[in-house]
mmCIF file of N, CA and C in Angstrom:
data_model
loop_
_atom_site.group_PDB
_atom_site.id
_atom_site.type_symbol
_atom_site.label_atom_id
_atom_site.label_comp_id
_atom_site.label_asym_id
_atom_site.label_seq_id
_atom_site.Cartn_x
_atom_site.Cartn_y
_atom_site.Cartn_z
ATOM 1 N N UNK V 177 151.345 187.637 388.079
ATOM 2 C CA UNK V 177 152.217 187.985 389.172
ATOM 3 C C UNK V 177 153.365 186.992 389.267
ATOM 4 N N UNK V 178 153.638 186.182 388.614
ATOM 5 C CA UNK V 178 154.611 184.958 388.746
ATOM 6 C C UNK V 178 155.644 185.158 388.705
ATOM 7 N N UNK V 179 156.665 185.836 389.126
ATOM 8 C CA UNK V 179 157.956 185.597 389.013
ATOM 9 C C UNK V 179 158.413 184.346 389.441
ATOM 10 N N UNK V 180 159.323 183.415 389.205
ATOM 11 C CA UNK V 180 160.103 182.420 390.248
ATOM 12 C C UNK V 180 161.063 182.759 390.719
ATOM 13 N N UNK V 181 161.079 181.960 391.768
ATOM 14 C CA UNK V 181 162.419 182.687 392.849
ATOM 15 C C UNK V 181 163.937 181.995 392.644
ATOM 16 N N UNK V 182 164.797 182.717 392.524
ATOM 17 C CA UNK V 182 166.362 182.385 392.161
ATOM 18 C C UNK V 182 167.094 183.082 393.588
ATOM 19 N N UNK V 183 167.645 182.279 394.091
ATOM 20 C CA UNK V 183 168.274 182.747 395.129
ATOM 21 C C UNK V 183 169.710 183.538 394.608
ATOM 22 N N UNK V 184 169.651 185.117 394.843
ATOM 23 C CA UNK V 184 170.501 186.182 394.406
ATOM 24 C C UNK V 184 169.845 186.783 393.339
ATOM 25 N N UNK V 185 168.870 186.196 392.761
ATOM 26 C CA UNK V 185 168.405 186.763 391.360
ATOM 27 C C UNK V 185 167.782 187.970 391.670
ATOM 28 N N UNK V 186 167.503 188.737 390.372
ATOM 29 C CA UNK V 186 167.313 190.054 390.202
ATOM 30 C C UNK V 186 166.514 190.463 389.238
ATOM 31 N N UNK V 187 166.010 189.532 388.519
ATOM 32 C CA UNK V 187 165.476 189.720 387.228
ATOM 33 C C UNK V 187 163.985 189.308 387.483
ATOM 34 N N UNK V 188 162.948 189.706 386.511
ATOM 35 C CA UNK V 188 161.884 188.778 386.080
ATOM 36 C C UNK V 188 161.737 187.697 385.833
ATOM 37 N N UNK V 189 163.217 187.089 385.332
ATOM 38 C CA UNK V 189 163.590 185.476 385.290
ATOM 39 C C UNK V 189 164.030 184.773 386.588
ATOM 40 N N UNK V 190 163.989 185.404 387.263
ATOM 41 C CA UNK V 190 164.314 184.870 389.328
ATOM 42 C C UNK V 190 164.343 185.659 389.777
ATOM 43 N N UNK V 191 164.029 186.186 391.168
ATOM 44 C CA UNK V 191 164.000 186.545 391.982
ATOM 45 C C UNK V 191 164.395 186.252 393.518
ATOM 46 N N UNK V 192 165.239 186.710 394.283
ATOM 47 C CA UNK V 192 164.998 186.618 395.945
ATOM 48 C C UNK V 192 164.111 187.466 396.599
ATOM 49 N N UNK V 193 163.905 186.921 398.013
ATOM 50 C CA UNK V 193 163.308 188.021 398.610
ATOM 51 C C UNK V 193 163.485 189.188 398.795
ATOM 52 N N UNK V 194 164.871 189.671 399.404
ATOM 53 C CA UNK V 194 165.102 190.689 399.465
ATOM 54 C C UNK V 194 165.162 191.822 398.052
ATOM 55 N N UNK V 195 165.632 190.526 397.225
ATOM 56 C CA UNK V 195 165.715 191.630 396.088
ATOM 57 C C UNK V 195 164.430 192.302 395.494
ATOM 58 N N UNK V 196 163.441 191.144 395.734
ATOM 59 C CA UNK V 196 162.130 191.645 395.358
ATOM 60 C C UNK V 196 161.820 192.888 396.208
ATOM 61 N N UNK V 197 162.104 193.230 397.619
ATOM 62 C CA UNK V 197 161.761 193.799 398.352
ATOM 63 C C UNK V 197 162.156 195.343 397.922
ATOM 64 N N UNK V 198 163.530 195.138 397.737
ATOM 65 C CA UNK V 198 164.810 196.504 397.746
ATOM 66 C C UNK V 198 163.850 196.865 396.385
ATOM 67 N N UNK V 199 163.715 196.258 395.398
ATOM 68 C CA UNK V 199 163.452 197.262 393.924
ATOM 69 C C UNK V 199 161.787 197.660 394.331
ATOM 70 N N UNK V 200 160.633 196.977 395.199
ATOM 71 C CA UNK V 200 159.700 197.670 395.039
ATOM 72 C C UNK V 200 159.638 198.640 395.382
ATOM 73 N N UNK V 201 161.031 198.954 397.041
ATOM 74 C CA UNK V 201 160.831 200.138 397.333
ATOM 75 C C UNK V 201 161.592 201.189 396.728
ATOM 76 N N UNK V 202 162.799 200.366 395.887
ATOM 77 C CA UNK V 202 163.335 201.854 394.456
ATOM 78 C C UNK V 202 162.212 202.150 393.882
ATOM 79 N N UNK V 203 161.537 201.718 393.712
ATOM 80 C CA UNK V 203 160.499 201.949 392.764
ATOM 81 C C UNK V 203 159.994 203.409 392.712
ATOM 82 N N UNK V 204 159.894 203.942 394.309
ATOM 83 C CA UNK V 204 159.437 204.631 395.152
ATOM 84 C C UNK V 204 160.519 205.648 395.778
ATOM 85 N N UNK V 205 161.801 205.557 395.009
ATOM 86 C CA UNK V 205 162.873 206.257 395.603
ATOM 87 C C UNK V 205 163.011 206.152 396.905
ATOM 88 N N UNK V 206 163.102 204.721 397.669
ATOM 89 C CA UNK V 206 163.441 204.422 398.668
ATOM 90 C C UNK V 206 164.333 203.568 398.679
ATOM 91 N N UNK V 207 165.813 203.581 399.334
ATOM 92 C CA UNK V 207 166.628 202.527 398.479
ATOM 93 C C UNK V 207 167.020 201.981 400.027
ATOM 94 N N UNK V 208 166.957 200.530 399.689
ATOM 95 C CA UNK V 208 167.036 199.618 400.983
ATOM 96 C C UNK V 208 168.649 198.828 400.999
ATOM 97 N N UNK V 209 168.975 197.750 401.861
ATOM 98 C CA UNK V 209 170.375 197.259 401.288
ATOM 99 C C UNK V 209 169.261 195.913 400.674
ATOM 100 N N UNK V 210 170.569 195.049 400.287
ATOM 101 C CA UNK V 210 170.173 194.229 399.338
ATOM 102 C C UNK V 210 169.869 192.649 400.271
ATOM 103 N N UNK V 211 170.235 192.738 401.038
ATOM 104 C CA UNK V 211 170.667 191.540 401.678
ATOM 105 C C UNK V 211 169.243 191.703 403.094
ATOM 106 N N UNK V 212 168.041 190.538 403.280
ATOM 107 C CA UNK V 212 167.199 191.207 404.334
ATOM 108 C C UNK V 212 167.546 191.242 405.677
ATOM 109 N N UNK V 213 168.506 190.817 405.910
ATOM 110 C CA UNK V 213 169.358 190.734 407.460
ATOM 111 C C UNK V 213 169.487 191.929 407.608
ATOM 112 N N UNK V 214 170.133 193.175 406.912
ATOM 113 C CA UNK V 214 170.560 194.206 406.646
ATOM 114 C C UNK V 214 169.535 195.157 406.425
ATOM 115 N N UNK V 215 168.531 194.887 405.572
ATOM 116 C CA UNK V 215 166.770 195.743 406.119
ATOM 117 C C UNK V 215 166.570 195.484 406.843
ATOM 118 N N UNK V 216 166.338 194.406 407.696
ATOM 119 C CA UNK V 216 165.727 194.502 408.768
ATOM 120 C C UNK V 216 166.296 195.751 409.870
ATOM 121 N N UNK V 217 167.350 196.162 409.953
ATOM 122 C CA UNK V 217 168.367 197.092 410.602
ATOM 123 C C UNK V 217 167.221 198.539 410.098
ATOM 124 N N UNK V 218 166.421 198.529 409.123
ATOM 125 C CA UNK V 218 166.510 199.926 408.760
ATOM 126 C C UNK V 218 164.962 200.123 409.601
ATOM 127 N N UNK V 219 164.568 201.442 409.118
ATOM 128 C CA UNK V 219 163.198 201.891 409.804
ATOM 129 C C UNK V 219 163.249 201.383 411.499
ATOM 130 N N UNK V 220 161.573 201.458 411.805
ATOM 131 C CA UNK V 220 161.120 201.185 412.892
ATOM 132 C C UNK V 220 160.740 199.962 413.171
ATOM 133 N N UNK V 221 161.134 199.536 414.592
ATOM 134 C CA UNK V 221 160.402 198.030 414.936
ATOM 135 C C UNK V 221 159.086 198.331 414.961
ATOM 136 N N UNK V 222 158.093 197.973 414.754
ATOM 137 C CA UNK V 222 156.750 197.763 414.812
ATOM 138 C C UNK V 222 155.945 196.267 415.410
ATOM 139 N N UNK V 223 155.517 196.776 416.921
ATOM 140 C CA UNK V 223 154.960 195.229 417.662
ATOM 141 C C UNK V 223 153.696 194.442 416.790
ATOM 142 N N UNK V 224 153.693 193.815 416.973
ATOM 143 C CA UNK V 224 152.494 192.516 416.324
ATOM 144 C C UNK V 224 151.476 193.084 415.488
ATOM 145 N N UNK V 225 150.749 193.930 416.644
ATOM 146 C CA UNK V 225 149.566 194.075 416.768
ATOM 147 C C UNK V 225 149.211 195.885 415.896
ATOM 148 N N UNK V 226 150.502 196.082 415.498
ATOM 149 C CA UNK V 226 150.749 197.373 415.142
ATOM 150 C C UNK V 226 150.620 197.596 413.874
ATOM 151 N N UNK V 227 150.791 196.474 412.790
ATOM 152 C CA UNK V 227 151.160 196.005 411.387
ATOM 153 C C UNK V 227 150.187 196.290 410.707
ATOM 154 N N UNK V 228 150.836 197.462 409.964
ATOM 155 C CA UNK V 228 149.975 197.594 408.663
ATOM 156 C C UNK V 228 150.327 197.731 407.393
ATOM 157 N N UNK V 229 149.633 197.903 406.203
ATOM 158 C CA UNK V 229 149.994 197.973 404.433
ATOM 159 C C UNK V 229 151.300 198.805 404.706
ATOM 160 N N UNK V 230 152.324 198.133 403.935
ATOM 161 C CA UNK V 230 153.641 198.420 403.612
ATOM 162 C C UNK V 230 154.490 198.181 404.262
ATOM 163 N N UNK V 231 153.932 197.876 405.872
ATOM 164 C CA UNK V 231 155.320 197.442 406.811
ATOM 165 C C UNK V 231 155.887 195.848 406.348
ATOM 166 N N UNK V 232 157.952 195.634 407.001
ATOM 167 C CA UNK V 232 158.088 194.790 406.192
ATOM 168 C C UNK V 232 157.994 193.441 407.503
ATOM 169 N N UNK V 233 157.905 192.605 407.049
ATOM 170 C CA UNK V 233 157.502 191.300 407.923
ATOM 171 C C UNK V 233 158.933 190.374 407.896
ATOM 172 N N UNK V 234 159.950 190.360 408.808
ATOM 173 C CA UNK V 234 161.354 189.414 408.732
ATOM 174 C C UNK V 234 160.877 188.007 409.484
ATOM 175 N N UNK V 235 161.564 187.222 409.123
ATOM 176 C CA UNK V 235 161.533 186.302 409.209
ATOM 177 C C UNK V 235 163.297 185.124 409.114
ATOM 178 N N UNK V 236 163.295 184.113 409.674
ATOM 179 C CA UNK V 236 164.291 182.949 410.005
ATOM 180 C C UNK V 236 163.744 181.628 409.466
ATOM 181 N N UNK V 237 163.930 181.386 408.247
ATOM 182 C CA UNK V 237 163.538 179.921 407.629
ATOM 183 C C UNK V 237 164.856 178.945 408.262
ATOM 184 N N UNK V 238 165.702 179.476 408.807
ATOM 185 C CA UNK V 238 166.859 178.455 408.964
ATOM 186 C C UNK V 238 166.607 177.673 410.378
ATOM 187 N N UNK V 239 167.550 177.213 410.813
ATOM 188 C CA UNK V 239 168.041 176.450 411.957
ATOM 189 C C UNK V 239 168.164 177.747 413.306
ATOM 190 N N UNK V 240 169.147 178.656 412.699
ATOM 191 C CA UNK V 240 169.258 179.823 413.665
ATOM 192 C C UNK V 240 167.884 180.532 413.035
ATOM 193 N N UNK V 241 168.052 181.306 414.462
ATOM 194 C CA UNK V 241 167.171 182.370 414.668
ATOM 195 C C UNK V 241 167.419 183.718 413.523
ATOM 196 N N UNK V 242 168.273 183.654 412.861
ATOM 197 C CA UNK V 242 169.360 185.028 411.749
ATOM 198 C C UNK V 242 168.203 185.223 410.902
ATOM 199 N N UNK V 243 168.067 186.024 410.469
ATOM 200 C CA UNK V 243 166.777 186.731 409.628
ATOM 201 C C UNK V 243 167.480 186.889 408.766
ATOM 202 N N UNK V 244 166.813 185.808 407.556
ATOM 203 C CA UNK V 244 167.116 185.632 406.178
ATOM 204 C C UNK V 244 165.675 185.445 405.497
ATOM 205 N N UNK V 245 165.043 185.962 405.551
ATOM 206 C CA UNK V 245 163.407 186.067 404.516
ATOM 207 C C UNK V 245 162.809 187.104 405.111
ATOM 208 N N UNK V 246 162.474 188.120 403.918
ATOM 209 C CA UNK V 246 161.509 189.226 404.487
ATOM 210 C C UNK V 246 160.359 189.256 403.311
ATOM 211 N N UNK V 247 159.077 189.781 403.581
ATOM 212 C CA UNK V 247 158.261 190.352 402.603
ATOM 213 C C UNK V 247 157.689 191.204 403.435
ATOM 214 N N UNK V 248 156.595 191.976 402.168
ATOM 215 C CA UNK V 248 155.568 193.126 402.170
ATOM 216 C C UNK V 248 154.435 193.411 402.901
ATOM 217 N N UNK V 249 153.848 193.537 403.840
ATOM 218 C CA UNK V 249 152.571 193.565 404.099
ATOM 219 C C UNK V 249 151.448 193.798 403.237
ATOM 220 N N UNK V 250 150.596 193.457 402.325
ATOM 221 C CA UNK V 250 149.658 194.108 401.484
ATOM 222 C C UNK V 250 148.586 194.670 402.039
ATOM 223 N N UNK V 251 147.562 193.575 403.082
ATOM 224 C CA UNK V 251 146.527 194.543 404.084
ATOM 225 C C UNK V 251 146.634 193.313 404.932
ATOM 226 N N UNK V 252 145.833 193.747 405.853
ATOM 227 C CA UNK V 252 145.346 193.225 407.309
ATOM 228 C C UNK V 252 143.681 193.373 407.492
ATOM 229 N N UNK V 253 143.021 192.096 408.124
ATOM 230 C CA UNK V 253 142.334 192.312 408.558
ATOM 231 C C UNK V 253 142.251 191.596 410.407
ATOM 232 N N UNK V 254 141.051 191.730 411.268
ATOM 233 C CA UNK V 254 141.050 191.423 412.338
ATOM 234 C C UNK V 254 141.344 190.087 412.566
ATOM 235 N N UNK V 255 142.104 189.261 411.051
ATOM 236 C CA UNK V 255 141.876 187.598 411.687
ATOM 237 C C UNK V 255 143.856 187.151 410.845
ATOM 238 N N UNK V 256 143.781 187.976 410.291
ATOM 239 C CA UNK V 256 145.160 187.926 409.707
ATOM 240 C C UNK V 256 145.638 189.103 409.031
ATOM 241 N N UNK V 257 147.471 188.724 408.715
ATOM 242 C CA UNK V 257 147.943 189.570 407.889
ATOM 243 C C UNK V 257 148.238 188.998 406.794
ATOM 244 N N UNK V 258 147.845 189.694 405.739
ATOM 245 C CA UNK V 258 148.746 189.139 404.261
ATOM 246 C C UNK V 258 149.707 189.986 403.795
ATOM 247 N N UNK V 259 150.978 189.300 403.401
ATOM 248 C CA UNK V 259 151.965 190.071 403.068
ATOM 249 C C UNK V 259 152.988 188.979 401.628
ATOM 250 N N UNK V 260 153.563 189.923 401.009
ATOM 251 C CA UNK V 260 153.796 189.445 399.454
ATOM 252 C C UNK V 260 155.099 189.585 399.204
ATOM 253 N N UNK V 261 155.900 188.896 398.925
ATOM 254 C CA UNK V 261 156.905 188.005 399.017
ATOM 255 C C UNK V 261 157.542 186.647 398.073
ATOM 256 N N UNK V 262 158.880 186.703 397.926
ATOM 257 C CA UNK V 262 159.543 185.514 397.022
ATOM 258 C C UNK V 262 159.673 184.602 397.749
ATOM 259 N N UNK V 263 158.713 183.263 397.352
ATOM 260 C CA UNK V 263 158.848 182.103 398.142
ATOM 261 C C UNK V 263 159.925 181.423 397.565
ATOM 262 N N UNK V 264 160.550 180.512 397.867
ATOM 263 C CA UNK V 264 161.358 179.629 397.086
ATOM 264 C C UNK V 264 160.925 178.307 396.636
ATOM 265 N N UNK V 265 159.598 178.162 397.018
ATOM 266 C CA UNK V 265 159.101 176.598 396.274
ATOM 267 C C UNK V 265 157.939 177.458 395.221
ATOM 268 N N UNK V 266 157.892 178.478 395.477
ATOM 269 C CA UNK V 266 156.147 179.171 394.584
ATOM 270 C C UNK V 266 156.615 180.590 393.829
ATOM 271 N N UNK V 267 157.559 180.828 394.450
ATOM 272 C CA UNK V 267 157.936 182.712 393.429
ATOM 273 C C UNK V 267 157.138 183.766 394.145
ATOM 274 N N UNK V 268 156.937 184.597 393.283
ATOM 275 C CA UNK V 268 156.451 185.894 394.107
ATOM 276 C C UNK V 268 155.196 185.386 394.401
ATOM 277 N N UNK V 269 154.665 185.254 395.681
ATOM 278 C CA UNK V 269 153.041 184.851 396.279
ATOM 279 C C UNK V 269 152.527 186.085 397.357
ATOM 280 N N UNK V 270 151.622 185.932 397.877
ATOM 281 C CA UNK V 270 150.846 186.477 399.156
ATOM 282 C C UNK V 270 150.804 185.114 399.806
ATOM 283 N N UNK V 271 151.320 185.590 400.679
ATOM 284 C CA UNK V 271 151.025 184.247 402.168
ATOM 285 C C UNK V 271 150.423 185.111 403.535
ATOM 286 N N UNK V 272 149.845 184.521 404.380
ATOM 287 C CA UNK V 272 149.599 184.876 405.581
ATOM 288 C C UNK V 272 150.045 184.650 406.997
ATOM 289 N N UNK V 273 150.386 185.693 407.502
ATOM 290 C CA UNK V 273 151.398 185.426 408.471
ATOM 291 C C UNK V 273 150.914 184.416 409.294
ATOM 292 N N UNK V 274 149.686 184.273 410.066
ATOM 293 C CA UNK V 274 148.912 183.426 410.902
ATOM 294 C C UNK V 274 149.151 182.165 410.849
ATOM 295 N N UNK V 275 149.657 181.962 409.252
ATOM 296 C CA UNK V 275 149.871 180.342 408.704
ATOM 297 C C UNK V 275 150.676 179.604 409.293
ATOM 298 N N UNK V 276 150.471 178.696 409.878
ATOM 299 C CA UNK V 276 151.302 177.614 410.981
ATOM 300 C C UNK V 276 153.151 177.840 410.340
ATOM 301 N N UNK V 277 153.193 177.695 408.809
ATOM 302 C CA UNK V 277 154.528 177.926 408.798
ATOM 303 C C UNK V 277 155.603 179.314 408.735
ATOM 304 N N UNK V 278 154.819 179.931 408.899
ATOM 305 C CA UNK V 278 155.312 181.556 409.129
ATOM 306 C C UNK V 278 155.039 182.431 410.224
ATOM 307 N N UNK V 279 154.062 181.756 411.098
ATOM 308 C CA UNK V 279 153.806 182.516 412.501
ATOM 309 C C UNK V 279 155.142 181.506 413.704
ATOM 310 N N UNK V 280 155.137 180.703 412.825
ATOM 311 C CA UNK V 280 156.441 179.937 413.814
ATOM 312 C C UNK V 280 158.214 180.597 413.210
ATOM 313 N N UNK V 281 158.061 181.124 412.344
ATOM 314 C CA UNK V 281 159.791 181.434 411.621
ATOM 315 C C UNK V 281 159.388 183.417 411.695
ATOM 316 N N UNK V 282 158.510 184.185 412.168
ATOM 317 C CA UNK V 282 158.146 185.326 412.031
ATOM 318 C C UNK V 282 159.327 185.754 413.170
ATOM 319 N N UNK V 283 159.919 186.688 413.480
ATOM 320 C CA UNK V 283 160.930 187.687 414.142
ATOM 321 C C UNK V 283 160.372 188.988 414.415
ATOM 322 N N UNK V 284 160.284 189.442 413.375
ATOM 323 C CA UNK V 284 159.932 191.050 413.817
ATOM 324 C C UNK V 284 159.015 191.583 412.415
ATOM 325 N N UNK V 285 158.881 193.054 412.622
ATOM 326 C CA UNK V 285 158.295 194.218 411.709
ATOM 327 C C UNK V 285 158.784 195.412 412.111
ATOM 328 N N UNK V 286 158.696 195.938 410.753
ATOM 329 C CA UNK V 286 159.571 197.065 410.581
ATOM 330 C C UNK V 286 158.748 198.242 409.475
ATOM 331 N N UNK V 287 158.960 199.339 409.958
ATOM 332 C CA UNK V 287 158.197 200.428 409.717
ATOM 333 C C UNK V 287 159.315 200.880 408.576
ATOM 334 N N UNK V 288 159.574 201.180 407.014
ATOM 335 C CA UNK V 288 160.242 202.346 406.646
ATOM 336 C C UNK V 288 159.035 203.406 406.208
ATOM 337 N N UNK V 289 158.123 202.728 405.990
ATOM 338 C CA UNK V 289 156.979 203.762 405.351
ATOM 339 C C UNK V 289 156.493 204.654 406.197
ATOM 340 N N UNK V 290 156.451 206.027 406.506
ATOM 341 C CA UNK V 290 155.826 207.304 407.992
ATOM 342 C C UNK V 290 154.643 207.653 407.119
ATOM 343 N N UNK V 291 153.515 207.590 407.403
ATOM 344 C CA UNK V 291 152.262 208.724 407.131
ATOM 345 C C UNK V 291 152.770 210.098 407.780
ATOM 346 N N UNK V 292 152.210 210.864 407.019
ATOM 347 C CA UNK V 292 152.540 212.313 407.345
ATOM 348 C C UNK V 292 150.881 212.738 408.361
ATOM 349 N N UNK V 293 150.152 211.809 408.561
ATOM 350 C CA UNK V 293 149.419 212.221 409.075
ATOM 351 C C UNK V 293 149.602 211.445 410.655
#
């Protein structure tokens, strides 16, 4: 699973977040913008407690509050969420939101994925 992360990158040889994000969901003929400030805009807000496989998880690593890091949800259980994502010290990982350094920089969730059921 290793990609490393290149901030703007696009390739298997680096990666960003968002970009990782936008091609899993081409993947899927879902085409997102490129930039995650700009996903975050798309789909549904989804509260905390609502989060499930595929919703996307934004996030503010900076100083401001501006949502610049997003990843994937993979699953959830009753004690956390894991969601998968281009770190910039580790590359593509699973981290958990609960984790002291991402339940403090977490913003929102966002629904593009609808069950038809």
């Amino acid at each position: 699973m290793f990609i490393p992360y290149r901030y703007g990158g696009n390739a298997k040889s680096g990666i960003d977040c968002s970009a990782f994000i936008k091609n899993v969901f081409a993947s899927y003929q879902i085409f997102l913008p490129r930039i995650s400030y700009n996903q975050a805009k798309k789909g549904a807000f989804i509260p905390k407690n609502k989060i499930k496989k595929g919703d996307l998880l934004f996030f503010s690593t900076g100083i401001s509050k501006k949502i610049n890091h997003v990843g994937m949800v993979t699953h959830t259980n009753n004690k956390n969420i894991f969601f998968i994502h281009a770190s910039t010290s580790n590359g593509v990982i699973i981290s958990q939101l609960y984790q002291k350094y991402w339940s403090h920089r977490f913003i929102m969730a966002r629904r593009i994925l609808f069950s038809s059921s």
